[in-house]
Coordinates of C-alpha atoms in Angstrom, one line a residue:
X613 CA -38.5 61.4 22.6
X614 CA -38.6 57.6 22.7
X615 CA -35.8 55.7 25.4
X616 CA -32.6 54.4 23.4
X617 CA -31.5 50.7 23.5
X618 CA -30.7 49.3 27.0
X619 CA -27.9 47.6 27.5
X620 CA -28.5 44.6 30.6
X621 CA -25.9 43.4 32.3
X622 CA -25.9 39.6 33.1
X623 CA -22.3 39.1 34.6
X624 CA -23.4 38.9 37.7
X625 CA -25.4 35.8 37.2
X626 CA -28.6 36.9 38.9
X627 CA -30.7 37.4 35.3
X628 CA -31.1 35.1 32.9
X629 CA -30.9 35.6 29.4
X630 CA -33.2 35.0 26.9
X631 CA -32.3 34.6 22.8
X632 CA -35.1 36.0 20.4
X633 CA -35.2 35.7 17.0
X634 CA -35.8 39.3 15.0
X635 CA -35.6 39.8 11.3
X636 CA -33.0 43.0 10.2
X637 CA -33.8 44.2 6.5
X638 CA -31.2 44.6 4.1
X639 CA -30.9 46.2 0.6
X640 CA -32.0 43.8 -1.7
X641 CA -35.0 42.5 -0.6
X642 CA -32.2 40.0 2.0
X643 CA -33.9 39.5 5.8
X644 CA -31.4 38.5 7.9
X645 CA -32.4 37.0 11.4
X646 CA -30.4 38.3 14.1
X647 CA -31.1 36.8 17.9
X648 CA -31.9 39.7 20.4
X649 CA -30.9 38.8 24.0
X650 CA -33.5 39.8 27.0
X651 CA -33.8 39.2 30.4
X652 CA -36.0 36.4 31.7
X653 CA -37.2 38.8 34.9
X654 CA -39.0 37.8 37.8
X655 CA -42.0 38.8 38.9
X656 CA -40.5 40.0 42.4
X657 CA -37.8 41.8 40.5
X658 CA -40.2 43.2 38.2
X659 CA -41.9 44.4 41.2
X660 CA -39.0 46.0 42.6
X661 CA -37.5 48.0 39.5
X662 CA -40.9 49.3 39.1
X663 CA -41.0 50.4 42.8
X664 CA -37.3 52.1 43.0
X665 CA -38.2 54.2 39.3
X666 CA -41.2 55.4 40.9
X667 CA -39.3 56.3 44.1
X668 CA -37.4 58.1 41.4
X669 CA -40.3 60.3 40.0
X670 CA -41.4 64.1 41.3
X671 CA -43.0 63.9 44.5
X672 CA -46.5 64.8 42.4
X673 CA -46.1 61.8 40.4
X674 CA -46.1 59.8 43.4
X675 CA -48.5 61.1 45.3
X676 CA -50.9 61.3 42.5
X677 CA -50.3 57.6 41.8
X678 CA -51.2 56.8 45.6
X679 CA -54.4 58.5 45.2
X680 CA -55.4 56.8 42.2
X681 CA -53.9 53.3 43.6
X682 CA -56.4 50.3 44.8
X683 CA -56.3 46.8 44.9
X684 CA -59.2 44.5 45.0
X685 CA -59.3 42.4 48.0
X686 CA -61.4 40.0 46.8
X687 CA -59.7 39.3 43.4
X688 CA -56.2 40.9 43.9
X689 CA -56.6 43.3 40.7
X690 CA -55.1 46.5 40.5
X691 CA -57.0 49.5 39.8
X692 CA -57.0 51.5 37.6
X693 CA -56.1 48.6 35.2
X694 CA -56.3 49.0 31.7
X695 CA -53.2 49.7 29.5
X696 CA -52.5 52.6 31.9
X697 CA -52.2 51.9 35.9
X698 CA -52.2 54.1 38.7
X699 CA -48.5 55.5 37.7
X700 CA -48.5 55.8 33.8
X701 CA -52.1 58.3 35.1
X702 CA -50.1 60.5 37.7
X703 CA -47.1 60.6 35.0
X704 CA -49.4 61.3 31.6
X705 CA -51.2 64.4 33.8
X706 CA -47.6 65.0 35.1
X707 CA -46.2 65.4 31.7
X708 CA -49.1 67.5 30.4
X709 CA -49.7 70.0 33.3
X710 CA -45.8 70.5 32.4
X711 CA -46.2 70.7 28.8
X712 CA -43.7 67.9 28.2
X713 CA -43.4 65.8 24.9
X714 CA -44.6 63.9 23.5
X715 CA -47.6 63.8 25.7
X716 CA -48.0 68.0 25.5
X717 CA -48.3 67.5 21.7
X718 CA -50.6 64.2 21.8
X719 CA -53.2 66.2 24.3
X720 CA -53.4 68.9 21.8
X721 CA -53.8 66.4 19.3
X722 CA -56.7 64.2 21.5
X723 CA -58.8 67.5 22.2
X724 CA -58.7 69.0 18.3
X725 CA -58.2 65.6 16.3
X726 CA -55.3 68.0 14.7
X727 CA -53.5 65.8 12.6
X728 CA -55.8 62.8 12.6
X729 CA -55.9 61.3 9.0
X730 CA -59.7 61.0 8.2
X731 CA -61.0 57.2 7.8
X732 CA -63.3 58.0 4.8
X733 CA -66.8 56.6 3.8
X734 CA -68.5 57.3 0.7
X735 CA -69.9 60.6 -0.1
X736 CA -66.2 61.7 1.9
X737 CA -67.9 61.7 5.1
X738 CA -65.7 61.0 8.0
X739 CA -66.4 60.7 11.9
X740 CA -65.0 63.9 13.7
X741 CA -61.6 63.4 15.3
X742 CA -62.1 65.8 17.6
X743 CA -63.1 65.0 21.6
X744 CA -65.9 67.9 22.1
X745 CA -67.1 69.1 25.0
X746 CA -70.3 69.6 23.7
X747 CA -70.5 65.7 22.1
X748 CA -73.8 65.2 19.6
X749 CA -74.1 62.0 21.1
X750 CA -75.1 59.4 22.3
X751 CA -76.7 57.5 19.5
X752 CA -77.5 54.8 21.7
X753 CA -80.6 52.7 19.6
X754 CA -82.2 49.3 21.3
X755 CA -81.4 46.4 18.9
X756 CA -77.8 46.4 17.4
X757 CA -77.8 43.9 14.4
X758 CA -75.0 43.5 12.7
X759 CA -74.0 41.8 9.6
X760 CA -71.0 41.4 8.0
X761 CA -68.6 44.2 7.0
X762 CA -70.8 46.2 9.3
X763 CA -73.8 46.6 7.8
X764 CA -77.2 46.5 9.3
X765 CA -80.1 44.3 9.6
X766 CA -83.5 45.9 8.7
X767 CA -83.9 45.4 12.7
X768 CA -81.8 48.7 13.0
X769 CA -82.9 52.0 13.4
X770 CA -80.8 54.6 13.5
X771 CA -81.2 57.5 15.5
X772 CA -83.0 61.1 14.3
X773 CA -79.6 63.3 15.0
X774 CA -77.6 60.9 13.3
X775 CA -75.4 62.8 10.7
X776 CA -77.3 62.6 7.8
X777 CA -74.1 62.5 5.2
X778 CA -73.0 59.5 7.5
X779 CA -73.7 56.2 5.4
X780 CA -77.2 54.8 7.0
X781 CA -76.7 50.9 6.3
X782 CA -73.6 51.4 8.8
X783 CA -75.0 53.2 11.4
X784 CA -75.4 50.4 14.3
X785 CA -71.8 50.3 13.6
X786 CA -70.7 53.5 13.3
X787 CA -73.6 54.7 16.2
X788 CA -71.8 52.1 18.3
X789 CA -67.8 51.7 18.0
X790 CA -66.5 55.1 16.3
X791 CA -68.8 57.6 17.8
X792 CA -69.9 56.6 20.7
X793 CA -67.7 53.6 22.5
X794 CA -64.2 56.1 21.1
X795 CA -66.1 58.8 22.2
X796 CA -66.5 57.3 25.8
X797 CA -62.8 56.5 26.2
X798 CA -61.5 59.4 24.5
X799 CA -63.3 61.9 27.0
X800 CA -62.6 60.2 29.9
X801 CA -58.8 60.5 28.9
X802 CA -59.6 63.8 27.9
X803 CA -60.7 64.1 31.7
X804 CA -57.4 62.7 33.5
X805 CA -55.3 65.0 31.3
X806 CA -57.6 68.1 31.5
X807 CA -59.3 67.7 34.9
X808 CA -62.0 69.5 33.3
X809 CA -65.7 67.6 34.9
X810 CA -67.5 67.8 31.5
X811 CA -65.5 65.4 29.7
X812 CA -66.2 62.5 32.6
X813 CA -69.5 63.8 32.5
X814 CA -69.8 63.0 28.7
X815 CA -67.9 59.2 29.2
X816 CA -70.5 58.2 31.9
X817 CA -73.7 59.8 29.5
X818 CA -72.2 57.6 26.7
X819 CA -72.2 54.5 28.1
X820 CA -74.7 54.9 30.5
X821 CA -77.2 55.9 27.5
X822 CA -76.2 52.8 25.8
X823 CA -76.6 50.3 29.3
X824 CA -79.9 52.2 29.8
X825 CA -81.3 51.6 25.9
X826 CA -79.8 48.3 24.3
X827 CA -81.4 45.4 24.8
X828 CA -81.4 43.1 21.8
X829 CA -78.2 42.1 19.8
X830 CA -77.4 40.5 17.1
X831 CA -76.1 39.0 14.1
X832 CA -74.8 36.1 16.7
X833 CA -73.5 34.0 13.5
X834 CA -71.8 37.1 12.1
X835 CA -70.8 40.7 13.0
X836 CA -72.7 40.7 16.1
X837 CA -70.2 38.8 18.7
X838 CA -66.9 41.3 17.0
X839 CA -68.9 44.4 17.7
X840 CA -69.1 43.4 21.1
X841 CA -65.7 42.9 22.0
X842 CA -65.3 46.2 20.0
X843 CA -67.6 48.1 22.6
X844 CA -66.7 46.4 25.3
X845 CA -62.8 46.6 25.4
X846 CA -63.0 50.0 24.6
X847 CA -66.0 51.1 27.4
X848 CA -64.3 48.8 30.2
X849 CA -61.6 50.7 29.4
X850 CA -63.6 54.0 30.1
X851 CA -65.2 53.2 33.5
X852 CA -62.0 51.5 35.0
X853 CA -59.7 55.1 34.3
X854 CA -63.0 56.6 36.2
X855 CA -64.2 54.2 38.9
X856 CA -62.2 56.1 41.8
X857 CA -65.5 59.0 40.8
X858 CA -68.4 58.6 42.7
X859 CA -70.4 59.3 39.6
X860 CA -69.2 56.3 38.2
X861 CA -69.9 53.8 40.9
X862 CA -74.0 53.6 39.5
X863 CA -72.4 53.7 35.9
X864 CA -70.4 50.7 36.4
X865 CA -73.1 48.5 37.7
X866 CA -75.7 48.9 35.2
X867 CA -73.0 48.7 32.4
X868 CA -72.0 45.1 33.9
X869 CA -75.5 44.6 34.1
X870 CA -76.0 45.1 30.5
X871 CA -72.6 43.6 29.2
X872 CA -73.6 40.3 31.3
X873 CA -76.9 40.3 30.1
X874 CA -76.5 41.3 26.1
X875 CA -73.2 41.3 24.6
X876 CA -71.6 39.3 26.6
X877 CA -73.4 35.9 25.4
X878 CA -72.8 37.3 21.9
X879 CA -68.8 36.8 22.9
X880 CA -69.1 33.7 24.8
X881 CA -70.7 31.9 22.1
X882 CA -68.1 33.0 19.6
X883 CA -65.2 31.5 22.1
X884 CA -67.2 29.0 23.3
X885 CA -69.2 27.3 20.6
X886 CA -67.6 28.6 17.0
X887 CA -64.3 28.1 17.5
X888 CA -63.8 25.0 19.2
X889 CA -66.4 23.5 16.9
X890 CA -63.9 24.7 13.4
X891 CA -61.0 23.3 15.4
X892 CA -62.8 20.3 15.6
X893 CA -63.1 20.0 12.1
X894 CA -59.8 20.8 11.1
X895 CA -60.4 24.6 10.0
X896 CA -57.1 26.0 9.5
X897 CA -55.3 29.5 10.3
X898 CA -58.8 29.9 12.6
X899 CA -57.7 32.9 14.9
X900 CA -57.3 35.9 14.3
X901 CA -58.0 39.5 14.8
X902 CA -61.9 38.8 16.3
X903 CA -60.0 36.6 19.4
X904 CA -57.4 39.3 20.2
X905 CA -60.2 41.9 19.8
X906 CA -62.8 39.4 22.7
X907 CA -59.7 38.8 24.5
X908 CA -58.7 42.0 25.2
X909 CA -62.4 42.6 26.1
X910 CA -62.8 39.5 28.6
X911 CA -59.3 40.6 30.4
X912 CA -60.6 44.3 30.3
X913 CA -63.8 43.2 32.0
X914 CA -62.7 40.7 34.1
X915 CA -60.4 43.3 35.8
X916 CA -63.5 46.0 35.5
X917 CA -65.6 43.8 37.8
X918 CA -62.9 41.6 39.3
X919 CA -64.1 38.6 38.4
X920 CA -60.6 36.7 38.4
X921 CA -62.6 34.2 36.2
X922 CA -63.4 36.0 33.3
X923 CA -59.6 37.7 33.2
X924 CA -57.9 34.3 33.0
X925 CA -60.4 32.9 30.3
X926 CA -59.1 36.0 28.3
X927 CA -55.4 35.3 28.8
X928 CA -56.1 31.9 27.8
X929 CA -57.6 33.0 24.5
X930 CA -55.0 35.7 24.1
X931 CA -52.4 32.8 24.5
X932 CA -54.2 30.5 21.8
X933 CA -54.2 33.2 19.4
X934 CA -50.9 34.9 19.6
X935 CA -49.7 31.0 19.3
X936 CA -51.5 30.4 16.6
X937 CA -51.6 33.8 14.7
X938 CA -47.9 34.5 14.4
X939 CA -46.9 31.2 13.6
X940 CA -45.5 31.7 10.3
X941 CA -41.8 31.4 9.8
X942 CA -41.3 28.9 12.3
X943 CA -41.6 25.0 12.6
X944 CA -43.5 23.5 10.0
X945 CA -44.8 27.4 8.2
X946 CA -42.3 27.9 6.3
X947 CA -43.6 26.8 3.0
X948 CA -44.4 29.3 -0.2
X949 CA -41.4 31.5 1.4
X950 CA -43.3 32.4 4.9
X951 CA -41.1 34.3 6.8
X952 CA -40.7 34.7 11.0
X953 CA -43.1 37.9 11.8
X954 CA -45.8 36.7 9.5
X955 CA -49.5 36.5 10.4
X956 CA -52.3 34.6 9.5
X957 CA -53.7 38.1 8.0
X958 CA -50.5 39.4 6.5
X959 CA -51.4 38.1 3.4
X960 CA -55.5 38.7 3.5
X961 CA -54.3 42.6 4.1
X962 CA -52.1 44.8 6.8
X963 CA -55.2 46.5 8.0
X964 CA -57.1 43.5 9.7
X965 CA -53.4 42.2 10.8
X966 CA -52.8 45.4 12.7
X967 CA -56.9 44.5 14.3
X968 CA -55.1 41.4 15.3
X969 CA -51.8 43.1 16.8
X970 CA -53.8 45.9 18.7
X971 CA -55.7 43.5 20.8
X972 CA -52.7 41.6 22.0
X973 CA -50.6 44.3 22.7
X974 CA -53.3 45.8 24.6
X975 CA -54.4 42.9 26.3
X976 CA -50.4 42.2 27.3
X977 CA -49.9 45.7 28.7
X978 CA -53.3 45.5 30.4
X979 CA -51.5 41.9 32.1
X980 CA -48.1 44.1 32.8
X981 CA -50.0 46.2 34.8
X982 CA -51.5 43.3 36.5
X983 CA -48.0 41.7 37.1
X984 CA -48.1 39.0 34.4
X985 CA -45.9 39.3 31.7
X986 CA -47.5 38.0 27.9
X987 CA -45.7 39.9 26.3
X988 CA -42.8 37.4 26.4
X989 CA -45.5 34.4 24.9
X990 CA -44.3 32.5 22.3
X991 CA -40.6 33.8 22.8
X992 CA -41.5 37.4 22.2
X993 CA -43.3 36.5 18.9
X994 CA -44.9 40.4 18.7
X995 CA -41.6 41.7 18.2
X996 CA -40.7 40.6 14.7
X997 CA -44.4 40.9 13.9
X998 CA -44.1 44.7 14.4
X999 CA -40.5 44.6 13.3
X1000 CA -42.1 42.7 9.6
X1001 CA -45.1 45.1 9.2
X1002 CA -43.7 48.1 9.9
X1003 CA -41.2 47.2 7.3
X1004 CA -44.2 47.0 5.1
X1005 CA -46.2 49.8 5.7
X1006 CA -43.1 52.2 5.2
X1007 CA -42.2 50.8 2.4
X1008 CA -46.0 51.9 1.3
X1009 CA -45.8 54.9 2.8
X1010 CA -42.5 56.4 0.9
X1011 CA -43.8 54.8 -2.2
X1012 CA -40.6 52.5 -2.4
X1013 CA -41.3 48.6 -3.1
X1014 CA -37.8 48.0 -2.7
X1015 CA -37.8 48.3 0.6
X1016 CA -40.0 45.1 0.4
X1017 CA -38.7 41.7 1.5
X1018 CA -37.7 39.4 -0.7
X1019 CA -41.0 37.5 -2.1
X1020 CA -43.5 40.4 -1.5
X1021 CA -45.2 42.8 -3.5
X1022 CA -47.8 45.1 -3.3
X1023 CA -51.2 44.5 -4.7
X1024 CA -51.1 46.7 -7.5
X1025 CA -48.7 44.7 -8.9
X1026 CA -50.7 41.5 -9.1
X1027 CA -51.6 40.3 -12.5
X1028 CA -55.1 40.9 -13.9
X1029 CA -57.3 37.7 -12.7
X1030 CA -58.7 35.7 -15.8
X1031 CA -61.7 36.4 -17.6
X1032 CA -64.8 36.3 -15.6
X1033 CA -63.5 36.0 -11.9
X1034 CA -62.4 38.2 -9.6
X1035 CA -59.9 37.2 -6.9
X1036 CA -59.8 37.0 -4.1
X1037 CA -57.9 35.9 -0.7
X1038 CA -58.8 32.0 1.0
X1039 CA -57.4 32.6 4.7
X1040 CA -57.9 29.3 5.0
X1041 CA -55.8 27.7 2.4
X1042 CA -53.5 31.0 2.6
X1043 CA -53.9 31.8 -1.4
X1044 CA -55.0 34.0 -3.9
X1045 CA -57.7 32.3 -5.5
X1046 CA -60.0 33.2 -8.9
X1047 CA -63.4 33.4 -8.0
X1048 CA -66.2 33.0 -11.1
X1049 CA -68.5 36.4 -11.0
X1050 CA -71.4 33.9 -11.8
X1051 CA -71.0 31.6 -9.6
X1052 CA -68.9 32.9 -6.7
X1053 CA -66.9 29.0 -6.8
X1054 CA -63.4 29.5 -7.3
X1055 CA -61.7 28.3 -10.0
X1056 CA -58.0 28.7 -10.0
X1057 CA -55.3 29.6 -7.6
X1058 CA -52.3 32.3 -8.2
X1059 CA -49.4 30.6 -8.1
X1060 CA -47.1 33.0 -9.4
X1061 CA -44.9 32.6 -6.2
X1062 CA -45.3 36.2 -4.7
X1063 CA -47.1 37.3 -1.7
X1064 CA -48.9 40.2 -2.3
X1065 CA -49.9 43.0 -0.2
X1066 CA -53.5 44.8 0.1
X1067 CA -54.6 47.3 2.3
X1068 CA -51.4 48.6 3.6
X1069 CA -51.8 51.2 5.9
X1070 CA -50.6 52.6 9.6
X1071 CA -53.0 52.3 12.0
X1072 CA -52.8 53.6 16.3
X1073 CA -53.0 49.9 17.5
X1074 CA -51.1 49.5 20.4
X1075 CA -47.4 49.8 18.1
X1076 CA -46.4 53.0 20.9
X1077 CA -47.1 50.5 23.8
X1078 CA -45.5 47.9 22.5
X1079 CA -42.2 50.2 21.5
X1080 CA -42.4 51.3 25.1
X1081 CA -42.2 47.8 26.7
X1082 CA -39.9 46.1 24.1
X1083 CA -37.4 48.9 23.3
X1084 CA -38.0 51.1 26.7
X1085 CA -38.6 48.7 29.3
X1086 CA -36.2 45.3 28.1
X1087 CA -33.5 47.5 25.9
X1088 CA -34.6 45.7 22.6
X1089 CA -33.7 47.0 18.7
X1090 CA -37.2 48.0 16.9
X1091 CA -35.4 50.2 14.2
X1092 CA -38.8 49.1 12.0
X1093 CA -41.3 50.5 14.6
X1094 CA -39.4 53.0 15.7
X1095 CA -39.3 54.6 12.2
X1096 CA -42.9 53.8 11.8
X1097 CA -43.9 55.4 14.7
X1098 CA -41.5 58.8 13.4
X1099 CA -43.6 59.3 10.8
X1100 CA -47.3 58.7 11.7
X1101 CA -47.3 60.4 15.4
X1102 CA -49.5 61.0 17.5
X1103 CA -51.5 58.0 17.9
X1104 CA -54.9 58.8 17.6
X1105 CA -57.8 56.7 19.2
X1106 CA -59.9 53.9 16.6
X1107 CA -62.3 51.6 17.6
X1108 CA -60.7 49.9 20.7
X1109 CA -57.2 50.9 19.8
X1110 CA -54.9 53.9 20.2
X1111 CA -53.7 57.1 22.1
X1112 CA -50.1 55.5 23.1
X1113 CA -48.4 58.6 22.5
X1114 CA -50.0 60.0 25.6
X1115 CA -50.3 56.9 27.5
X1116 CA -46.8 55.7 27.0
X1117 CA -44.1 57.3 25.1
X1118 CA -41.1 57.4 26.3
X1119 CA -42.4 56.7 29.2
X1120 CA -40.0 53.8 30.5
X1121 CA -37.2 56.2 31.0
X1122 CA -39.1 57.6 34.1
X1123 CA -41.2 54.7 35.4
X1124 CA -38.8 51.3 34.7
X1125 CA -35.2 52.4 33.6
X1126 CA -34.0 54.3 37.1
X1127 CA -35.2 51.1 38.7
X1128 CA -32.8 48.5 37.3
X1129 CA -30.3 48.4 39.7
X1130 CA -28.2 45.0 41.1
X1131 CA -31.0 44.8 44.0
X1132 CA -33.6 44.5 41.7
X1133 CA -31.8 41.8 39.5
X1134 CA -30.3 39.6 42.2
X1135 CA -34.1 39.2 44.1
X1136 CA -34.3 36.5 46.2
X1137 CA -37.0 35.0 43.7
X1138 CA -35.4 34.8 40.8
X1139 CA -36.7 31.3 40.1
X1140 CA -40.0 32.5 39.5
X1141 CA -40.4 33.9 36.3
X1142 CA -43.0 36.5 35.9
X1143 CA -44.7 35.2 32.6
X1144 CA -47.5 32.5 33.0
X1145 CA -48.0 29.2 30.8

């Protein structure tokens, strides 16, 4: 289903090889680091294995792909640009026309929401999974107002056909990122793989409704500026897979219109003016899943509207973060036992770390496609990321805490916190600390010496795009992911995230594995490496 290891061949002294550092996990709790050895590939060669698989594909792959193919004269993008180009279309609607897997199987599963474990709210209400024809929305409302965790300002009002079991103080949220915005990118994919007109006409209603209504947003000093990038990563996404529609040409302006003119300054402000000011004063362990969520959102955009200017202030976000986000385990971050694959979240809880992975694998494939290669930032610092919190999940999963690492344990396991406080997790100073009930001032740190684990759980962000690139594109060992991704398949889509099982498995062993070949190795550029910065 998925490609097997690759082996490269570097004898002939045309490629480079590049050592990366991956932690294997032993009985016992014992993490052994093992260096991985990759190619350092130009962009010319990239370029030309990409070429010679295609030249490798059904003829109906390839002609497909030159229908869909443009590229901007004015700012060199390629179109369609998101996580999927112009190929990984023509081969997902290839694949599902001829009821191949996985992609026959993750169709199903995109249409029906079969299989999709239910993100509950209270009451046991849960959005649909399903991508309807006959969608209930939009809920498209004019002043968004978002506090934290969510939950509305009394600025919001939520709209009459709203589900009435849905929790109300969530609505803008809900209204905005898991109906409507998933919605949006779901039946426009729905669309490419169906051809069926409703769906497309359902993605441009959405966001459409939502360019047409919206005009205040808020809270700038909290929720307001992540709920942006939320919506807009995931509708850029939607009208770039459609622009070749006349239908969408309209569409696309008056959503720029509306992103330039309300939620973008809600982003800029949160890139521009909040986090330069806390690096100024010294805040620590500052970036996090909100930058790879706006990152992934400028670099969306930017390609969306080609403006070449908002794309590169998005890889040079997605750069700052991923540098400073999956620091741990190397240099100077090794104290209290920190480990190489560790983020700055691990420790607050695996949910919002996998928030902070999804947006920079997304953002890294939506580069690939550009012909920029992130993905290799920090010497490949995703992979034992992935490889670390896969690890953990599964171990969660199969009930079985001695598949932990050495050091770690699982929340429930943490003793009680003393008398009066509560605890609770200082990203910041990277502890457990004892808050007072009274006062809310903490009082004591846990200094037991374990790292404890909260809110483990799999979530469909981006781990079957990066599997394809790492393991199918450069011949890499993922065992971790790899079994991860065996047990929680399809990828559904949430909030931004998701739906690599249709995009992408297993899809390197048609579109980049037939193409590496000695002529594609042994370019005539191979001083120029493909990665940037």
């Amino acid at each position: 289903m998925r490609s097997p290891p690759l082996d490269w061949q570097y004898s002939s002294g045309c490629t480079a090889a590049i050592k990366v550092d991956v932690p294997v996990f032993l009985n016992g709790g014992k993490v052994q680091i093992v260096q991985q050895t990759v190619p350092q590939l130009t962009k010319d060669a990239v370029q030309k294995i990409q070429q010679a698989a295609l030249a490798a594909t059904p003829s109906d792959v390839q002609q497909a792909a030159a229908r869909l193919r443009t590229v901007s004269k004015a700012s060199g993008f390629l179109h369609p640009g998101t996580c999927m180009g112009p190929v990984e279309v023509a081969t997902m609607q290839y694949r599902v026309r001829n009821r191949v897997e996985p992609q026959a199987t993750a169709k199903d599963a995109l249409l029906s929401g079969a299989g999709v474990p239910p993100k509950l709210y209270p009451g046991n209400w849960s959005v649909p999974q399903a991508t309807p024809l006959n969608y209930s929305g939009p809920y498209a409302m004019e002043t968004i107002d978002i506090k934290w965790s969510g939950i509305n300002t009394d600025k919001v009002v939520c709209r009459q056909h709203y589900p009435a079991a849905a929790p109300i103080i969530l609505c803008g949220h809900i209204s905005l990122v898991e109906f409507d915005a998933e919605q949006s990118l779901k039946q426009a994919v729905a669309y490419l793989a169906t051809g069926q007109q409703a769906y497309m006409a359902n993605a441009l209603r959405i966001v459409d409704a939502w360019a047409a209504t919206n005009k205040v947003w808020g809270v700038k000093e909290q929720n307001g500026p992540l709920e942006a990038g939320w919506a807009c990563a995931t509708m850029a996404k939607t009208l770039e897979l459609l622009r070749d529609q006349p239908a969408a040409a309209g569409a696309l302006q008056r959503f720029a219109r509306w992103v330039d003119g309300v939620m973008m300054p809600q982003m800029d402000y949160y890139a521009d003016e909040v986090t330069p000011v806390n690096l100024a004063l010294g805040t620590k362990h500052l970036y996090g899943n909100w930058h790879s969520t706006v990152a992934e959102c400028f670099m969306s955009y930017g390609i969306l509207t080609d403006n070449r200017s908002r794309y590169d202030k998005g890889v040079k976000l997605f750069q700052e973060t991923l540098k400073d986000y999956l620091k741990w385990g190397r240099g100077g971050f090794t104290e209290g036992g920190r480990i190489i694959g560790e983020c700055s979240e691990t420790l607050r809880d695996i949910y919002h770390s996998q928030f902070g992975f999804g947006g920079l694998i997304q953002a890294a494939e939506i580069a690939w496609q550009q012909g920029e290669d992130l993905y290799s930032s920090s010497n490949y610092a995703l992979v034992p990321a992935l490889e670390l919190h896969a690890r953990i999940i599964r171990a969660y999963q199969s009930n079985d805490s001695s598949l932990l690492p050495s050091g770690f344990r699982f929340g429930d396991d943490m003793p009680p916190a003393p008398e009066g406080t509560t605890w609770k997790f200082d990203i910041r100073q990277q502890a457990w600390q004892a808050f007072n009930m009274t006062t809310m001032q903490p009082v004591a740190n846990l200094t037991d010496g374990y790292k404890y684990l909260i809110g483990v759980m799999f979530l469909p962000t981006g781990w079957e795009v990066a599997h394809n690139h790492f393991v199918g594109r450069l011949g890499m060992k993922m065992p971790e992911t790899a079994a991860l991704l065996a047990g929680n398949w399809p990828e559904w889509q949430s909030f931004h995230w998701g739906l690599g099982s249709l995009s992408h498995a297993g899809t390197a062993g048609e579109l980049w594995r037939p193409g590496v070949q000695h002529a594609a190795l042994c370019s005539s550029q191979a001083s120029a490496p493909a990665k940037r910065g």
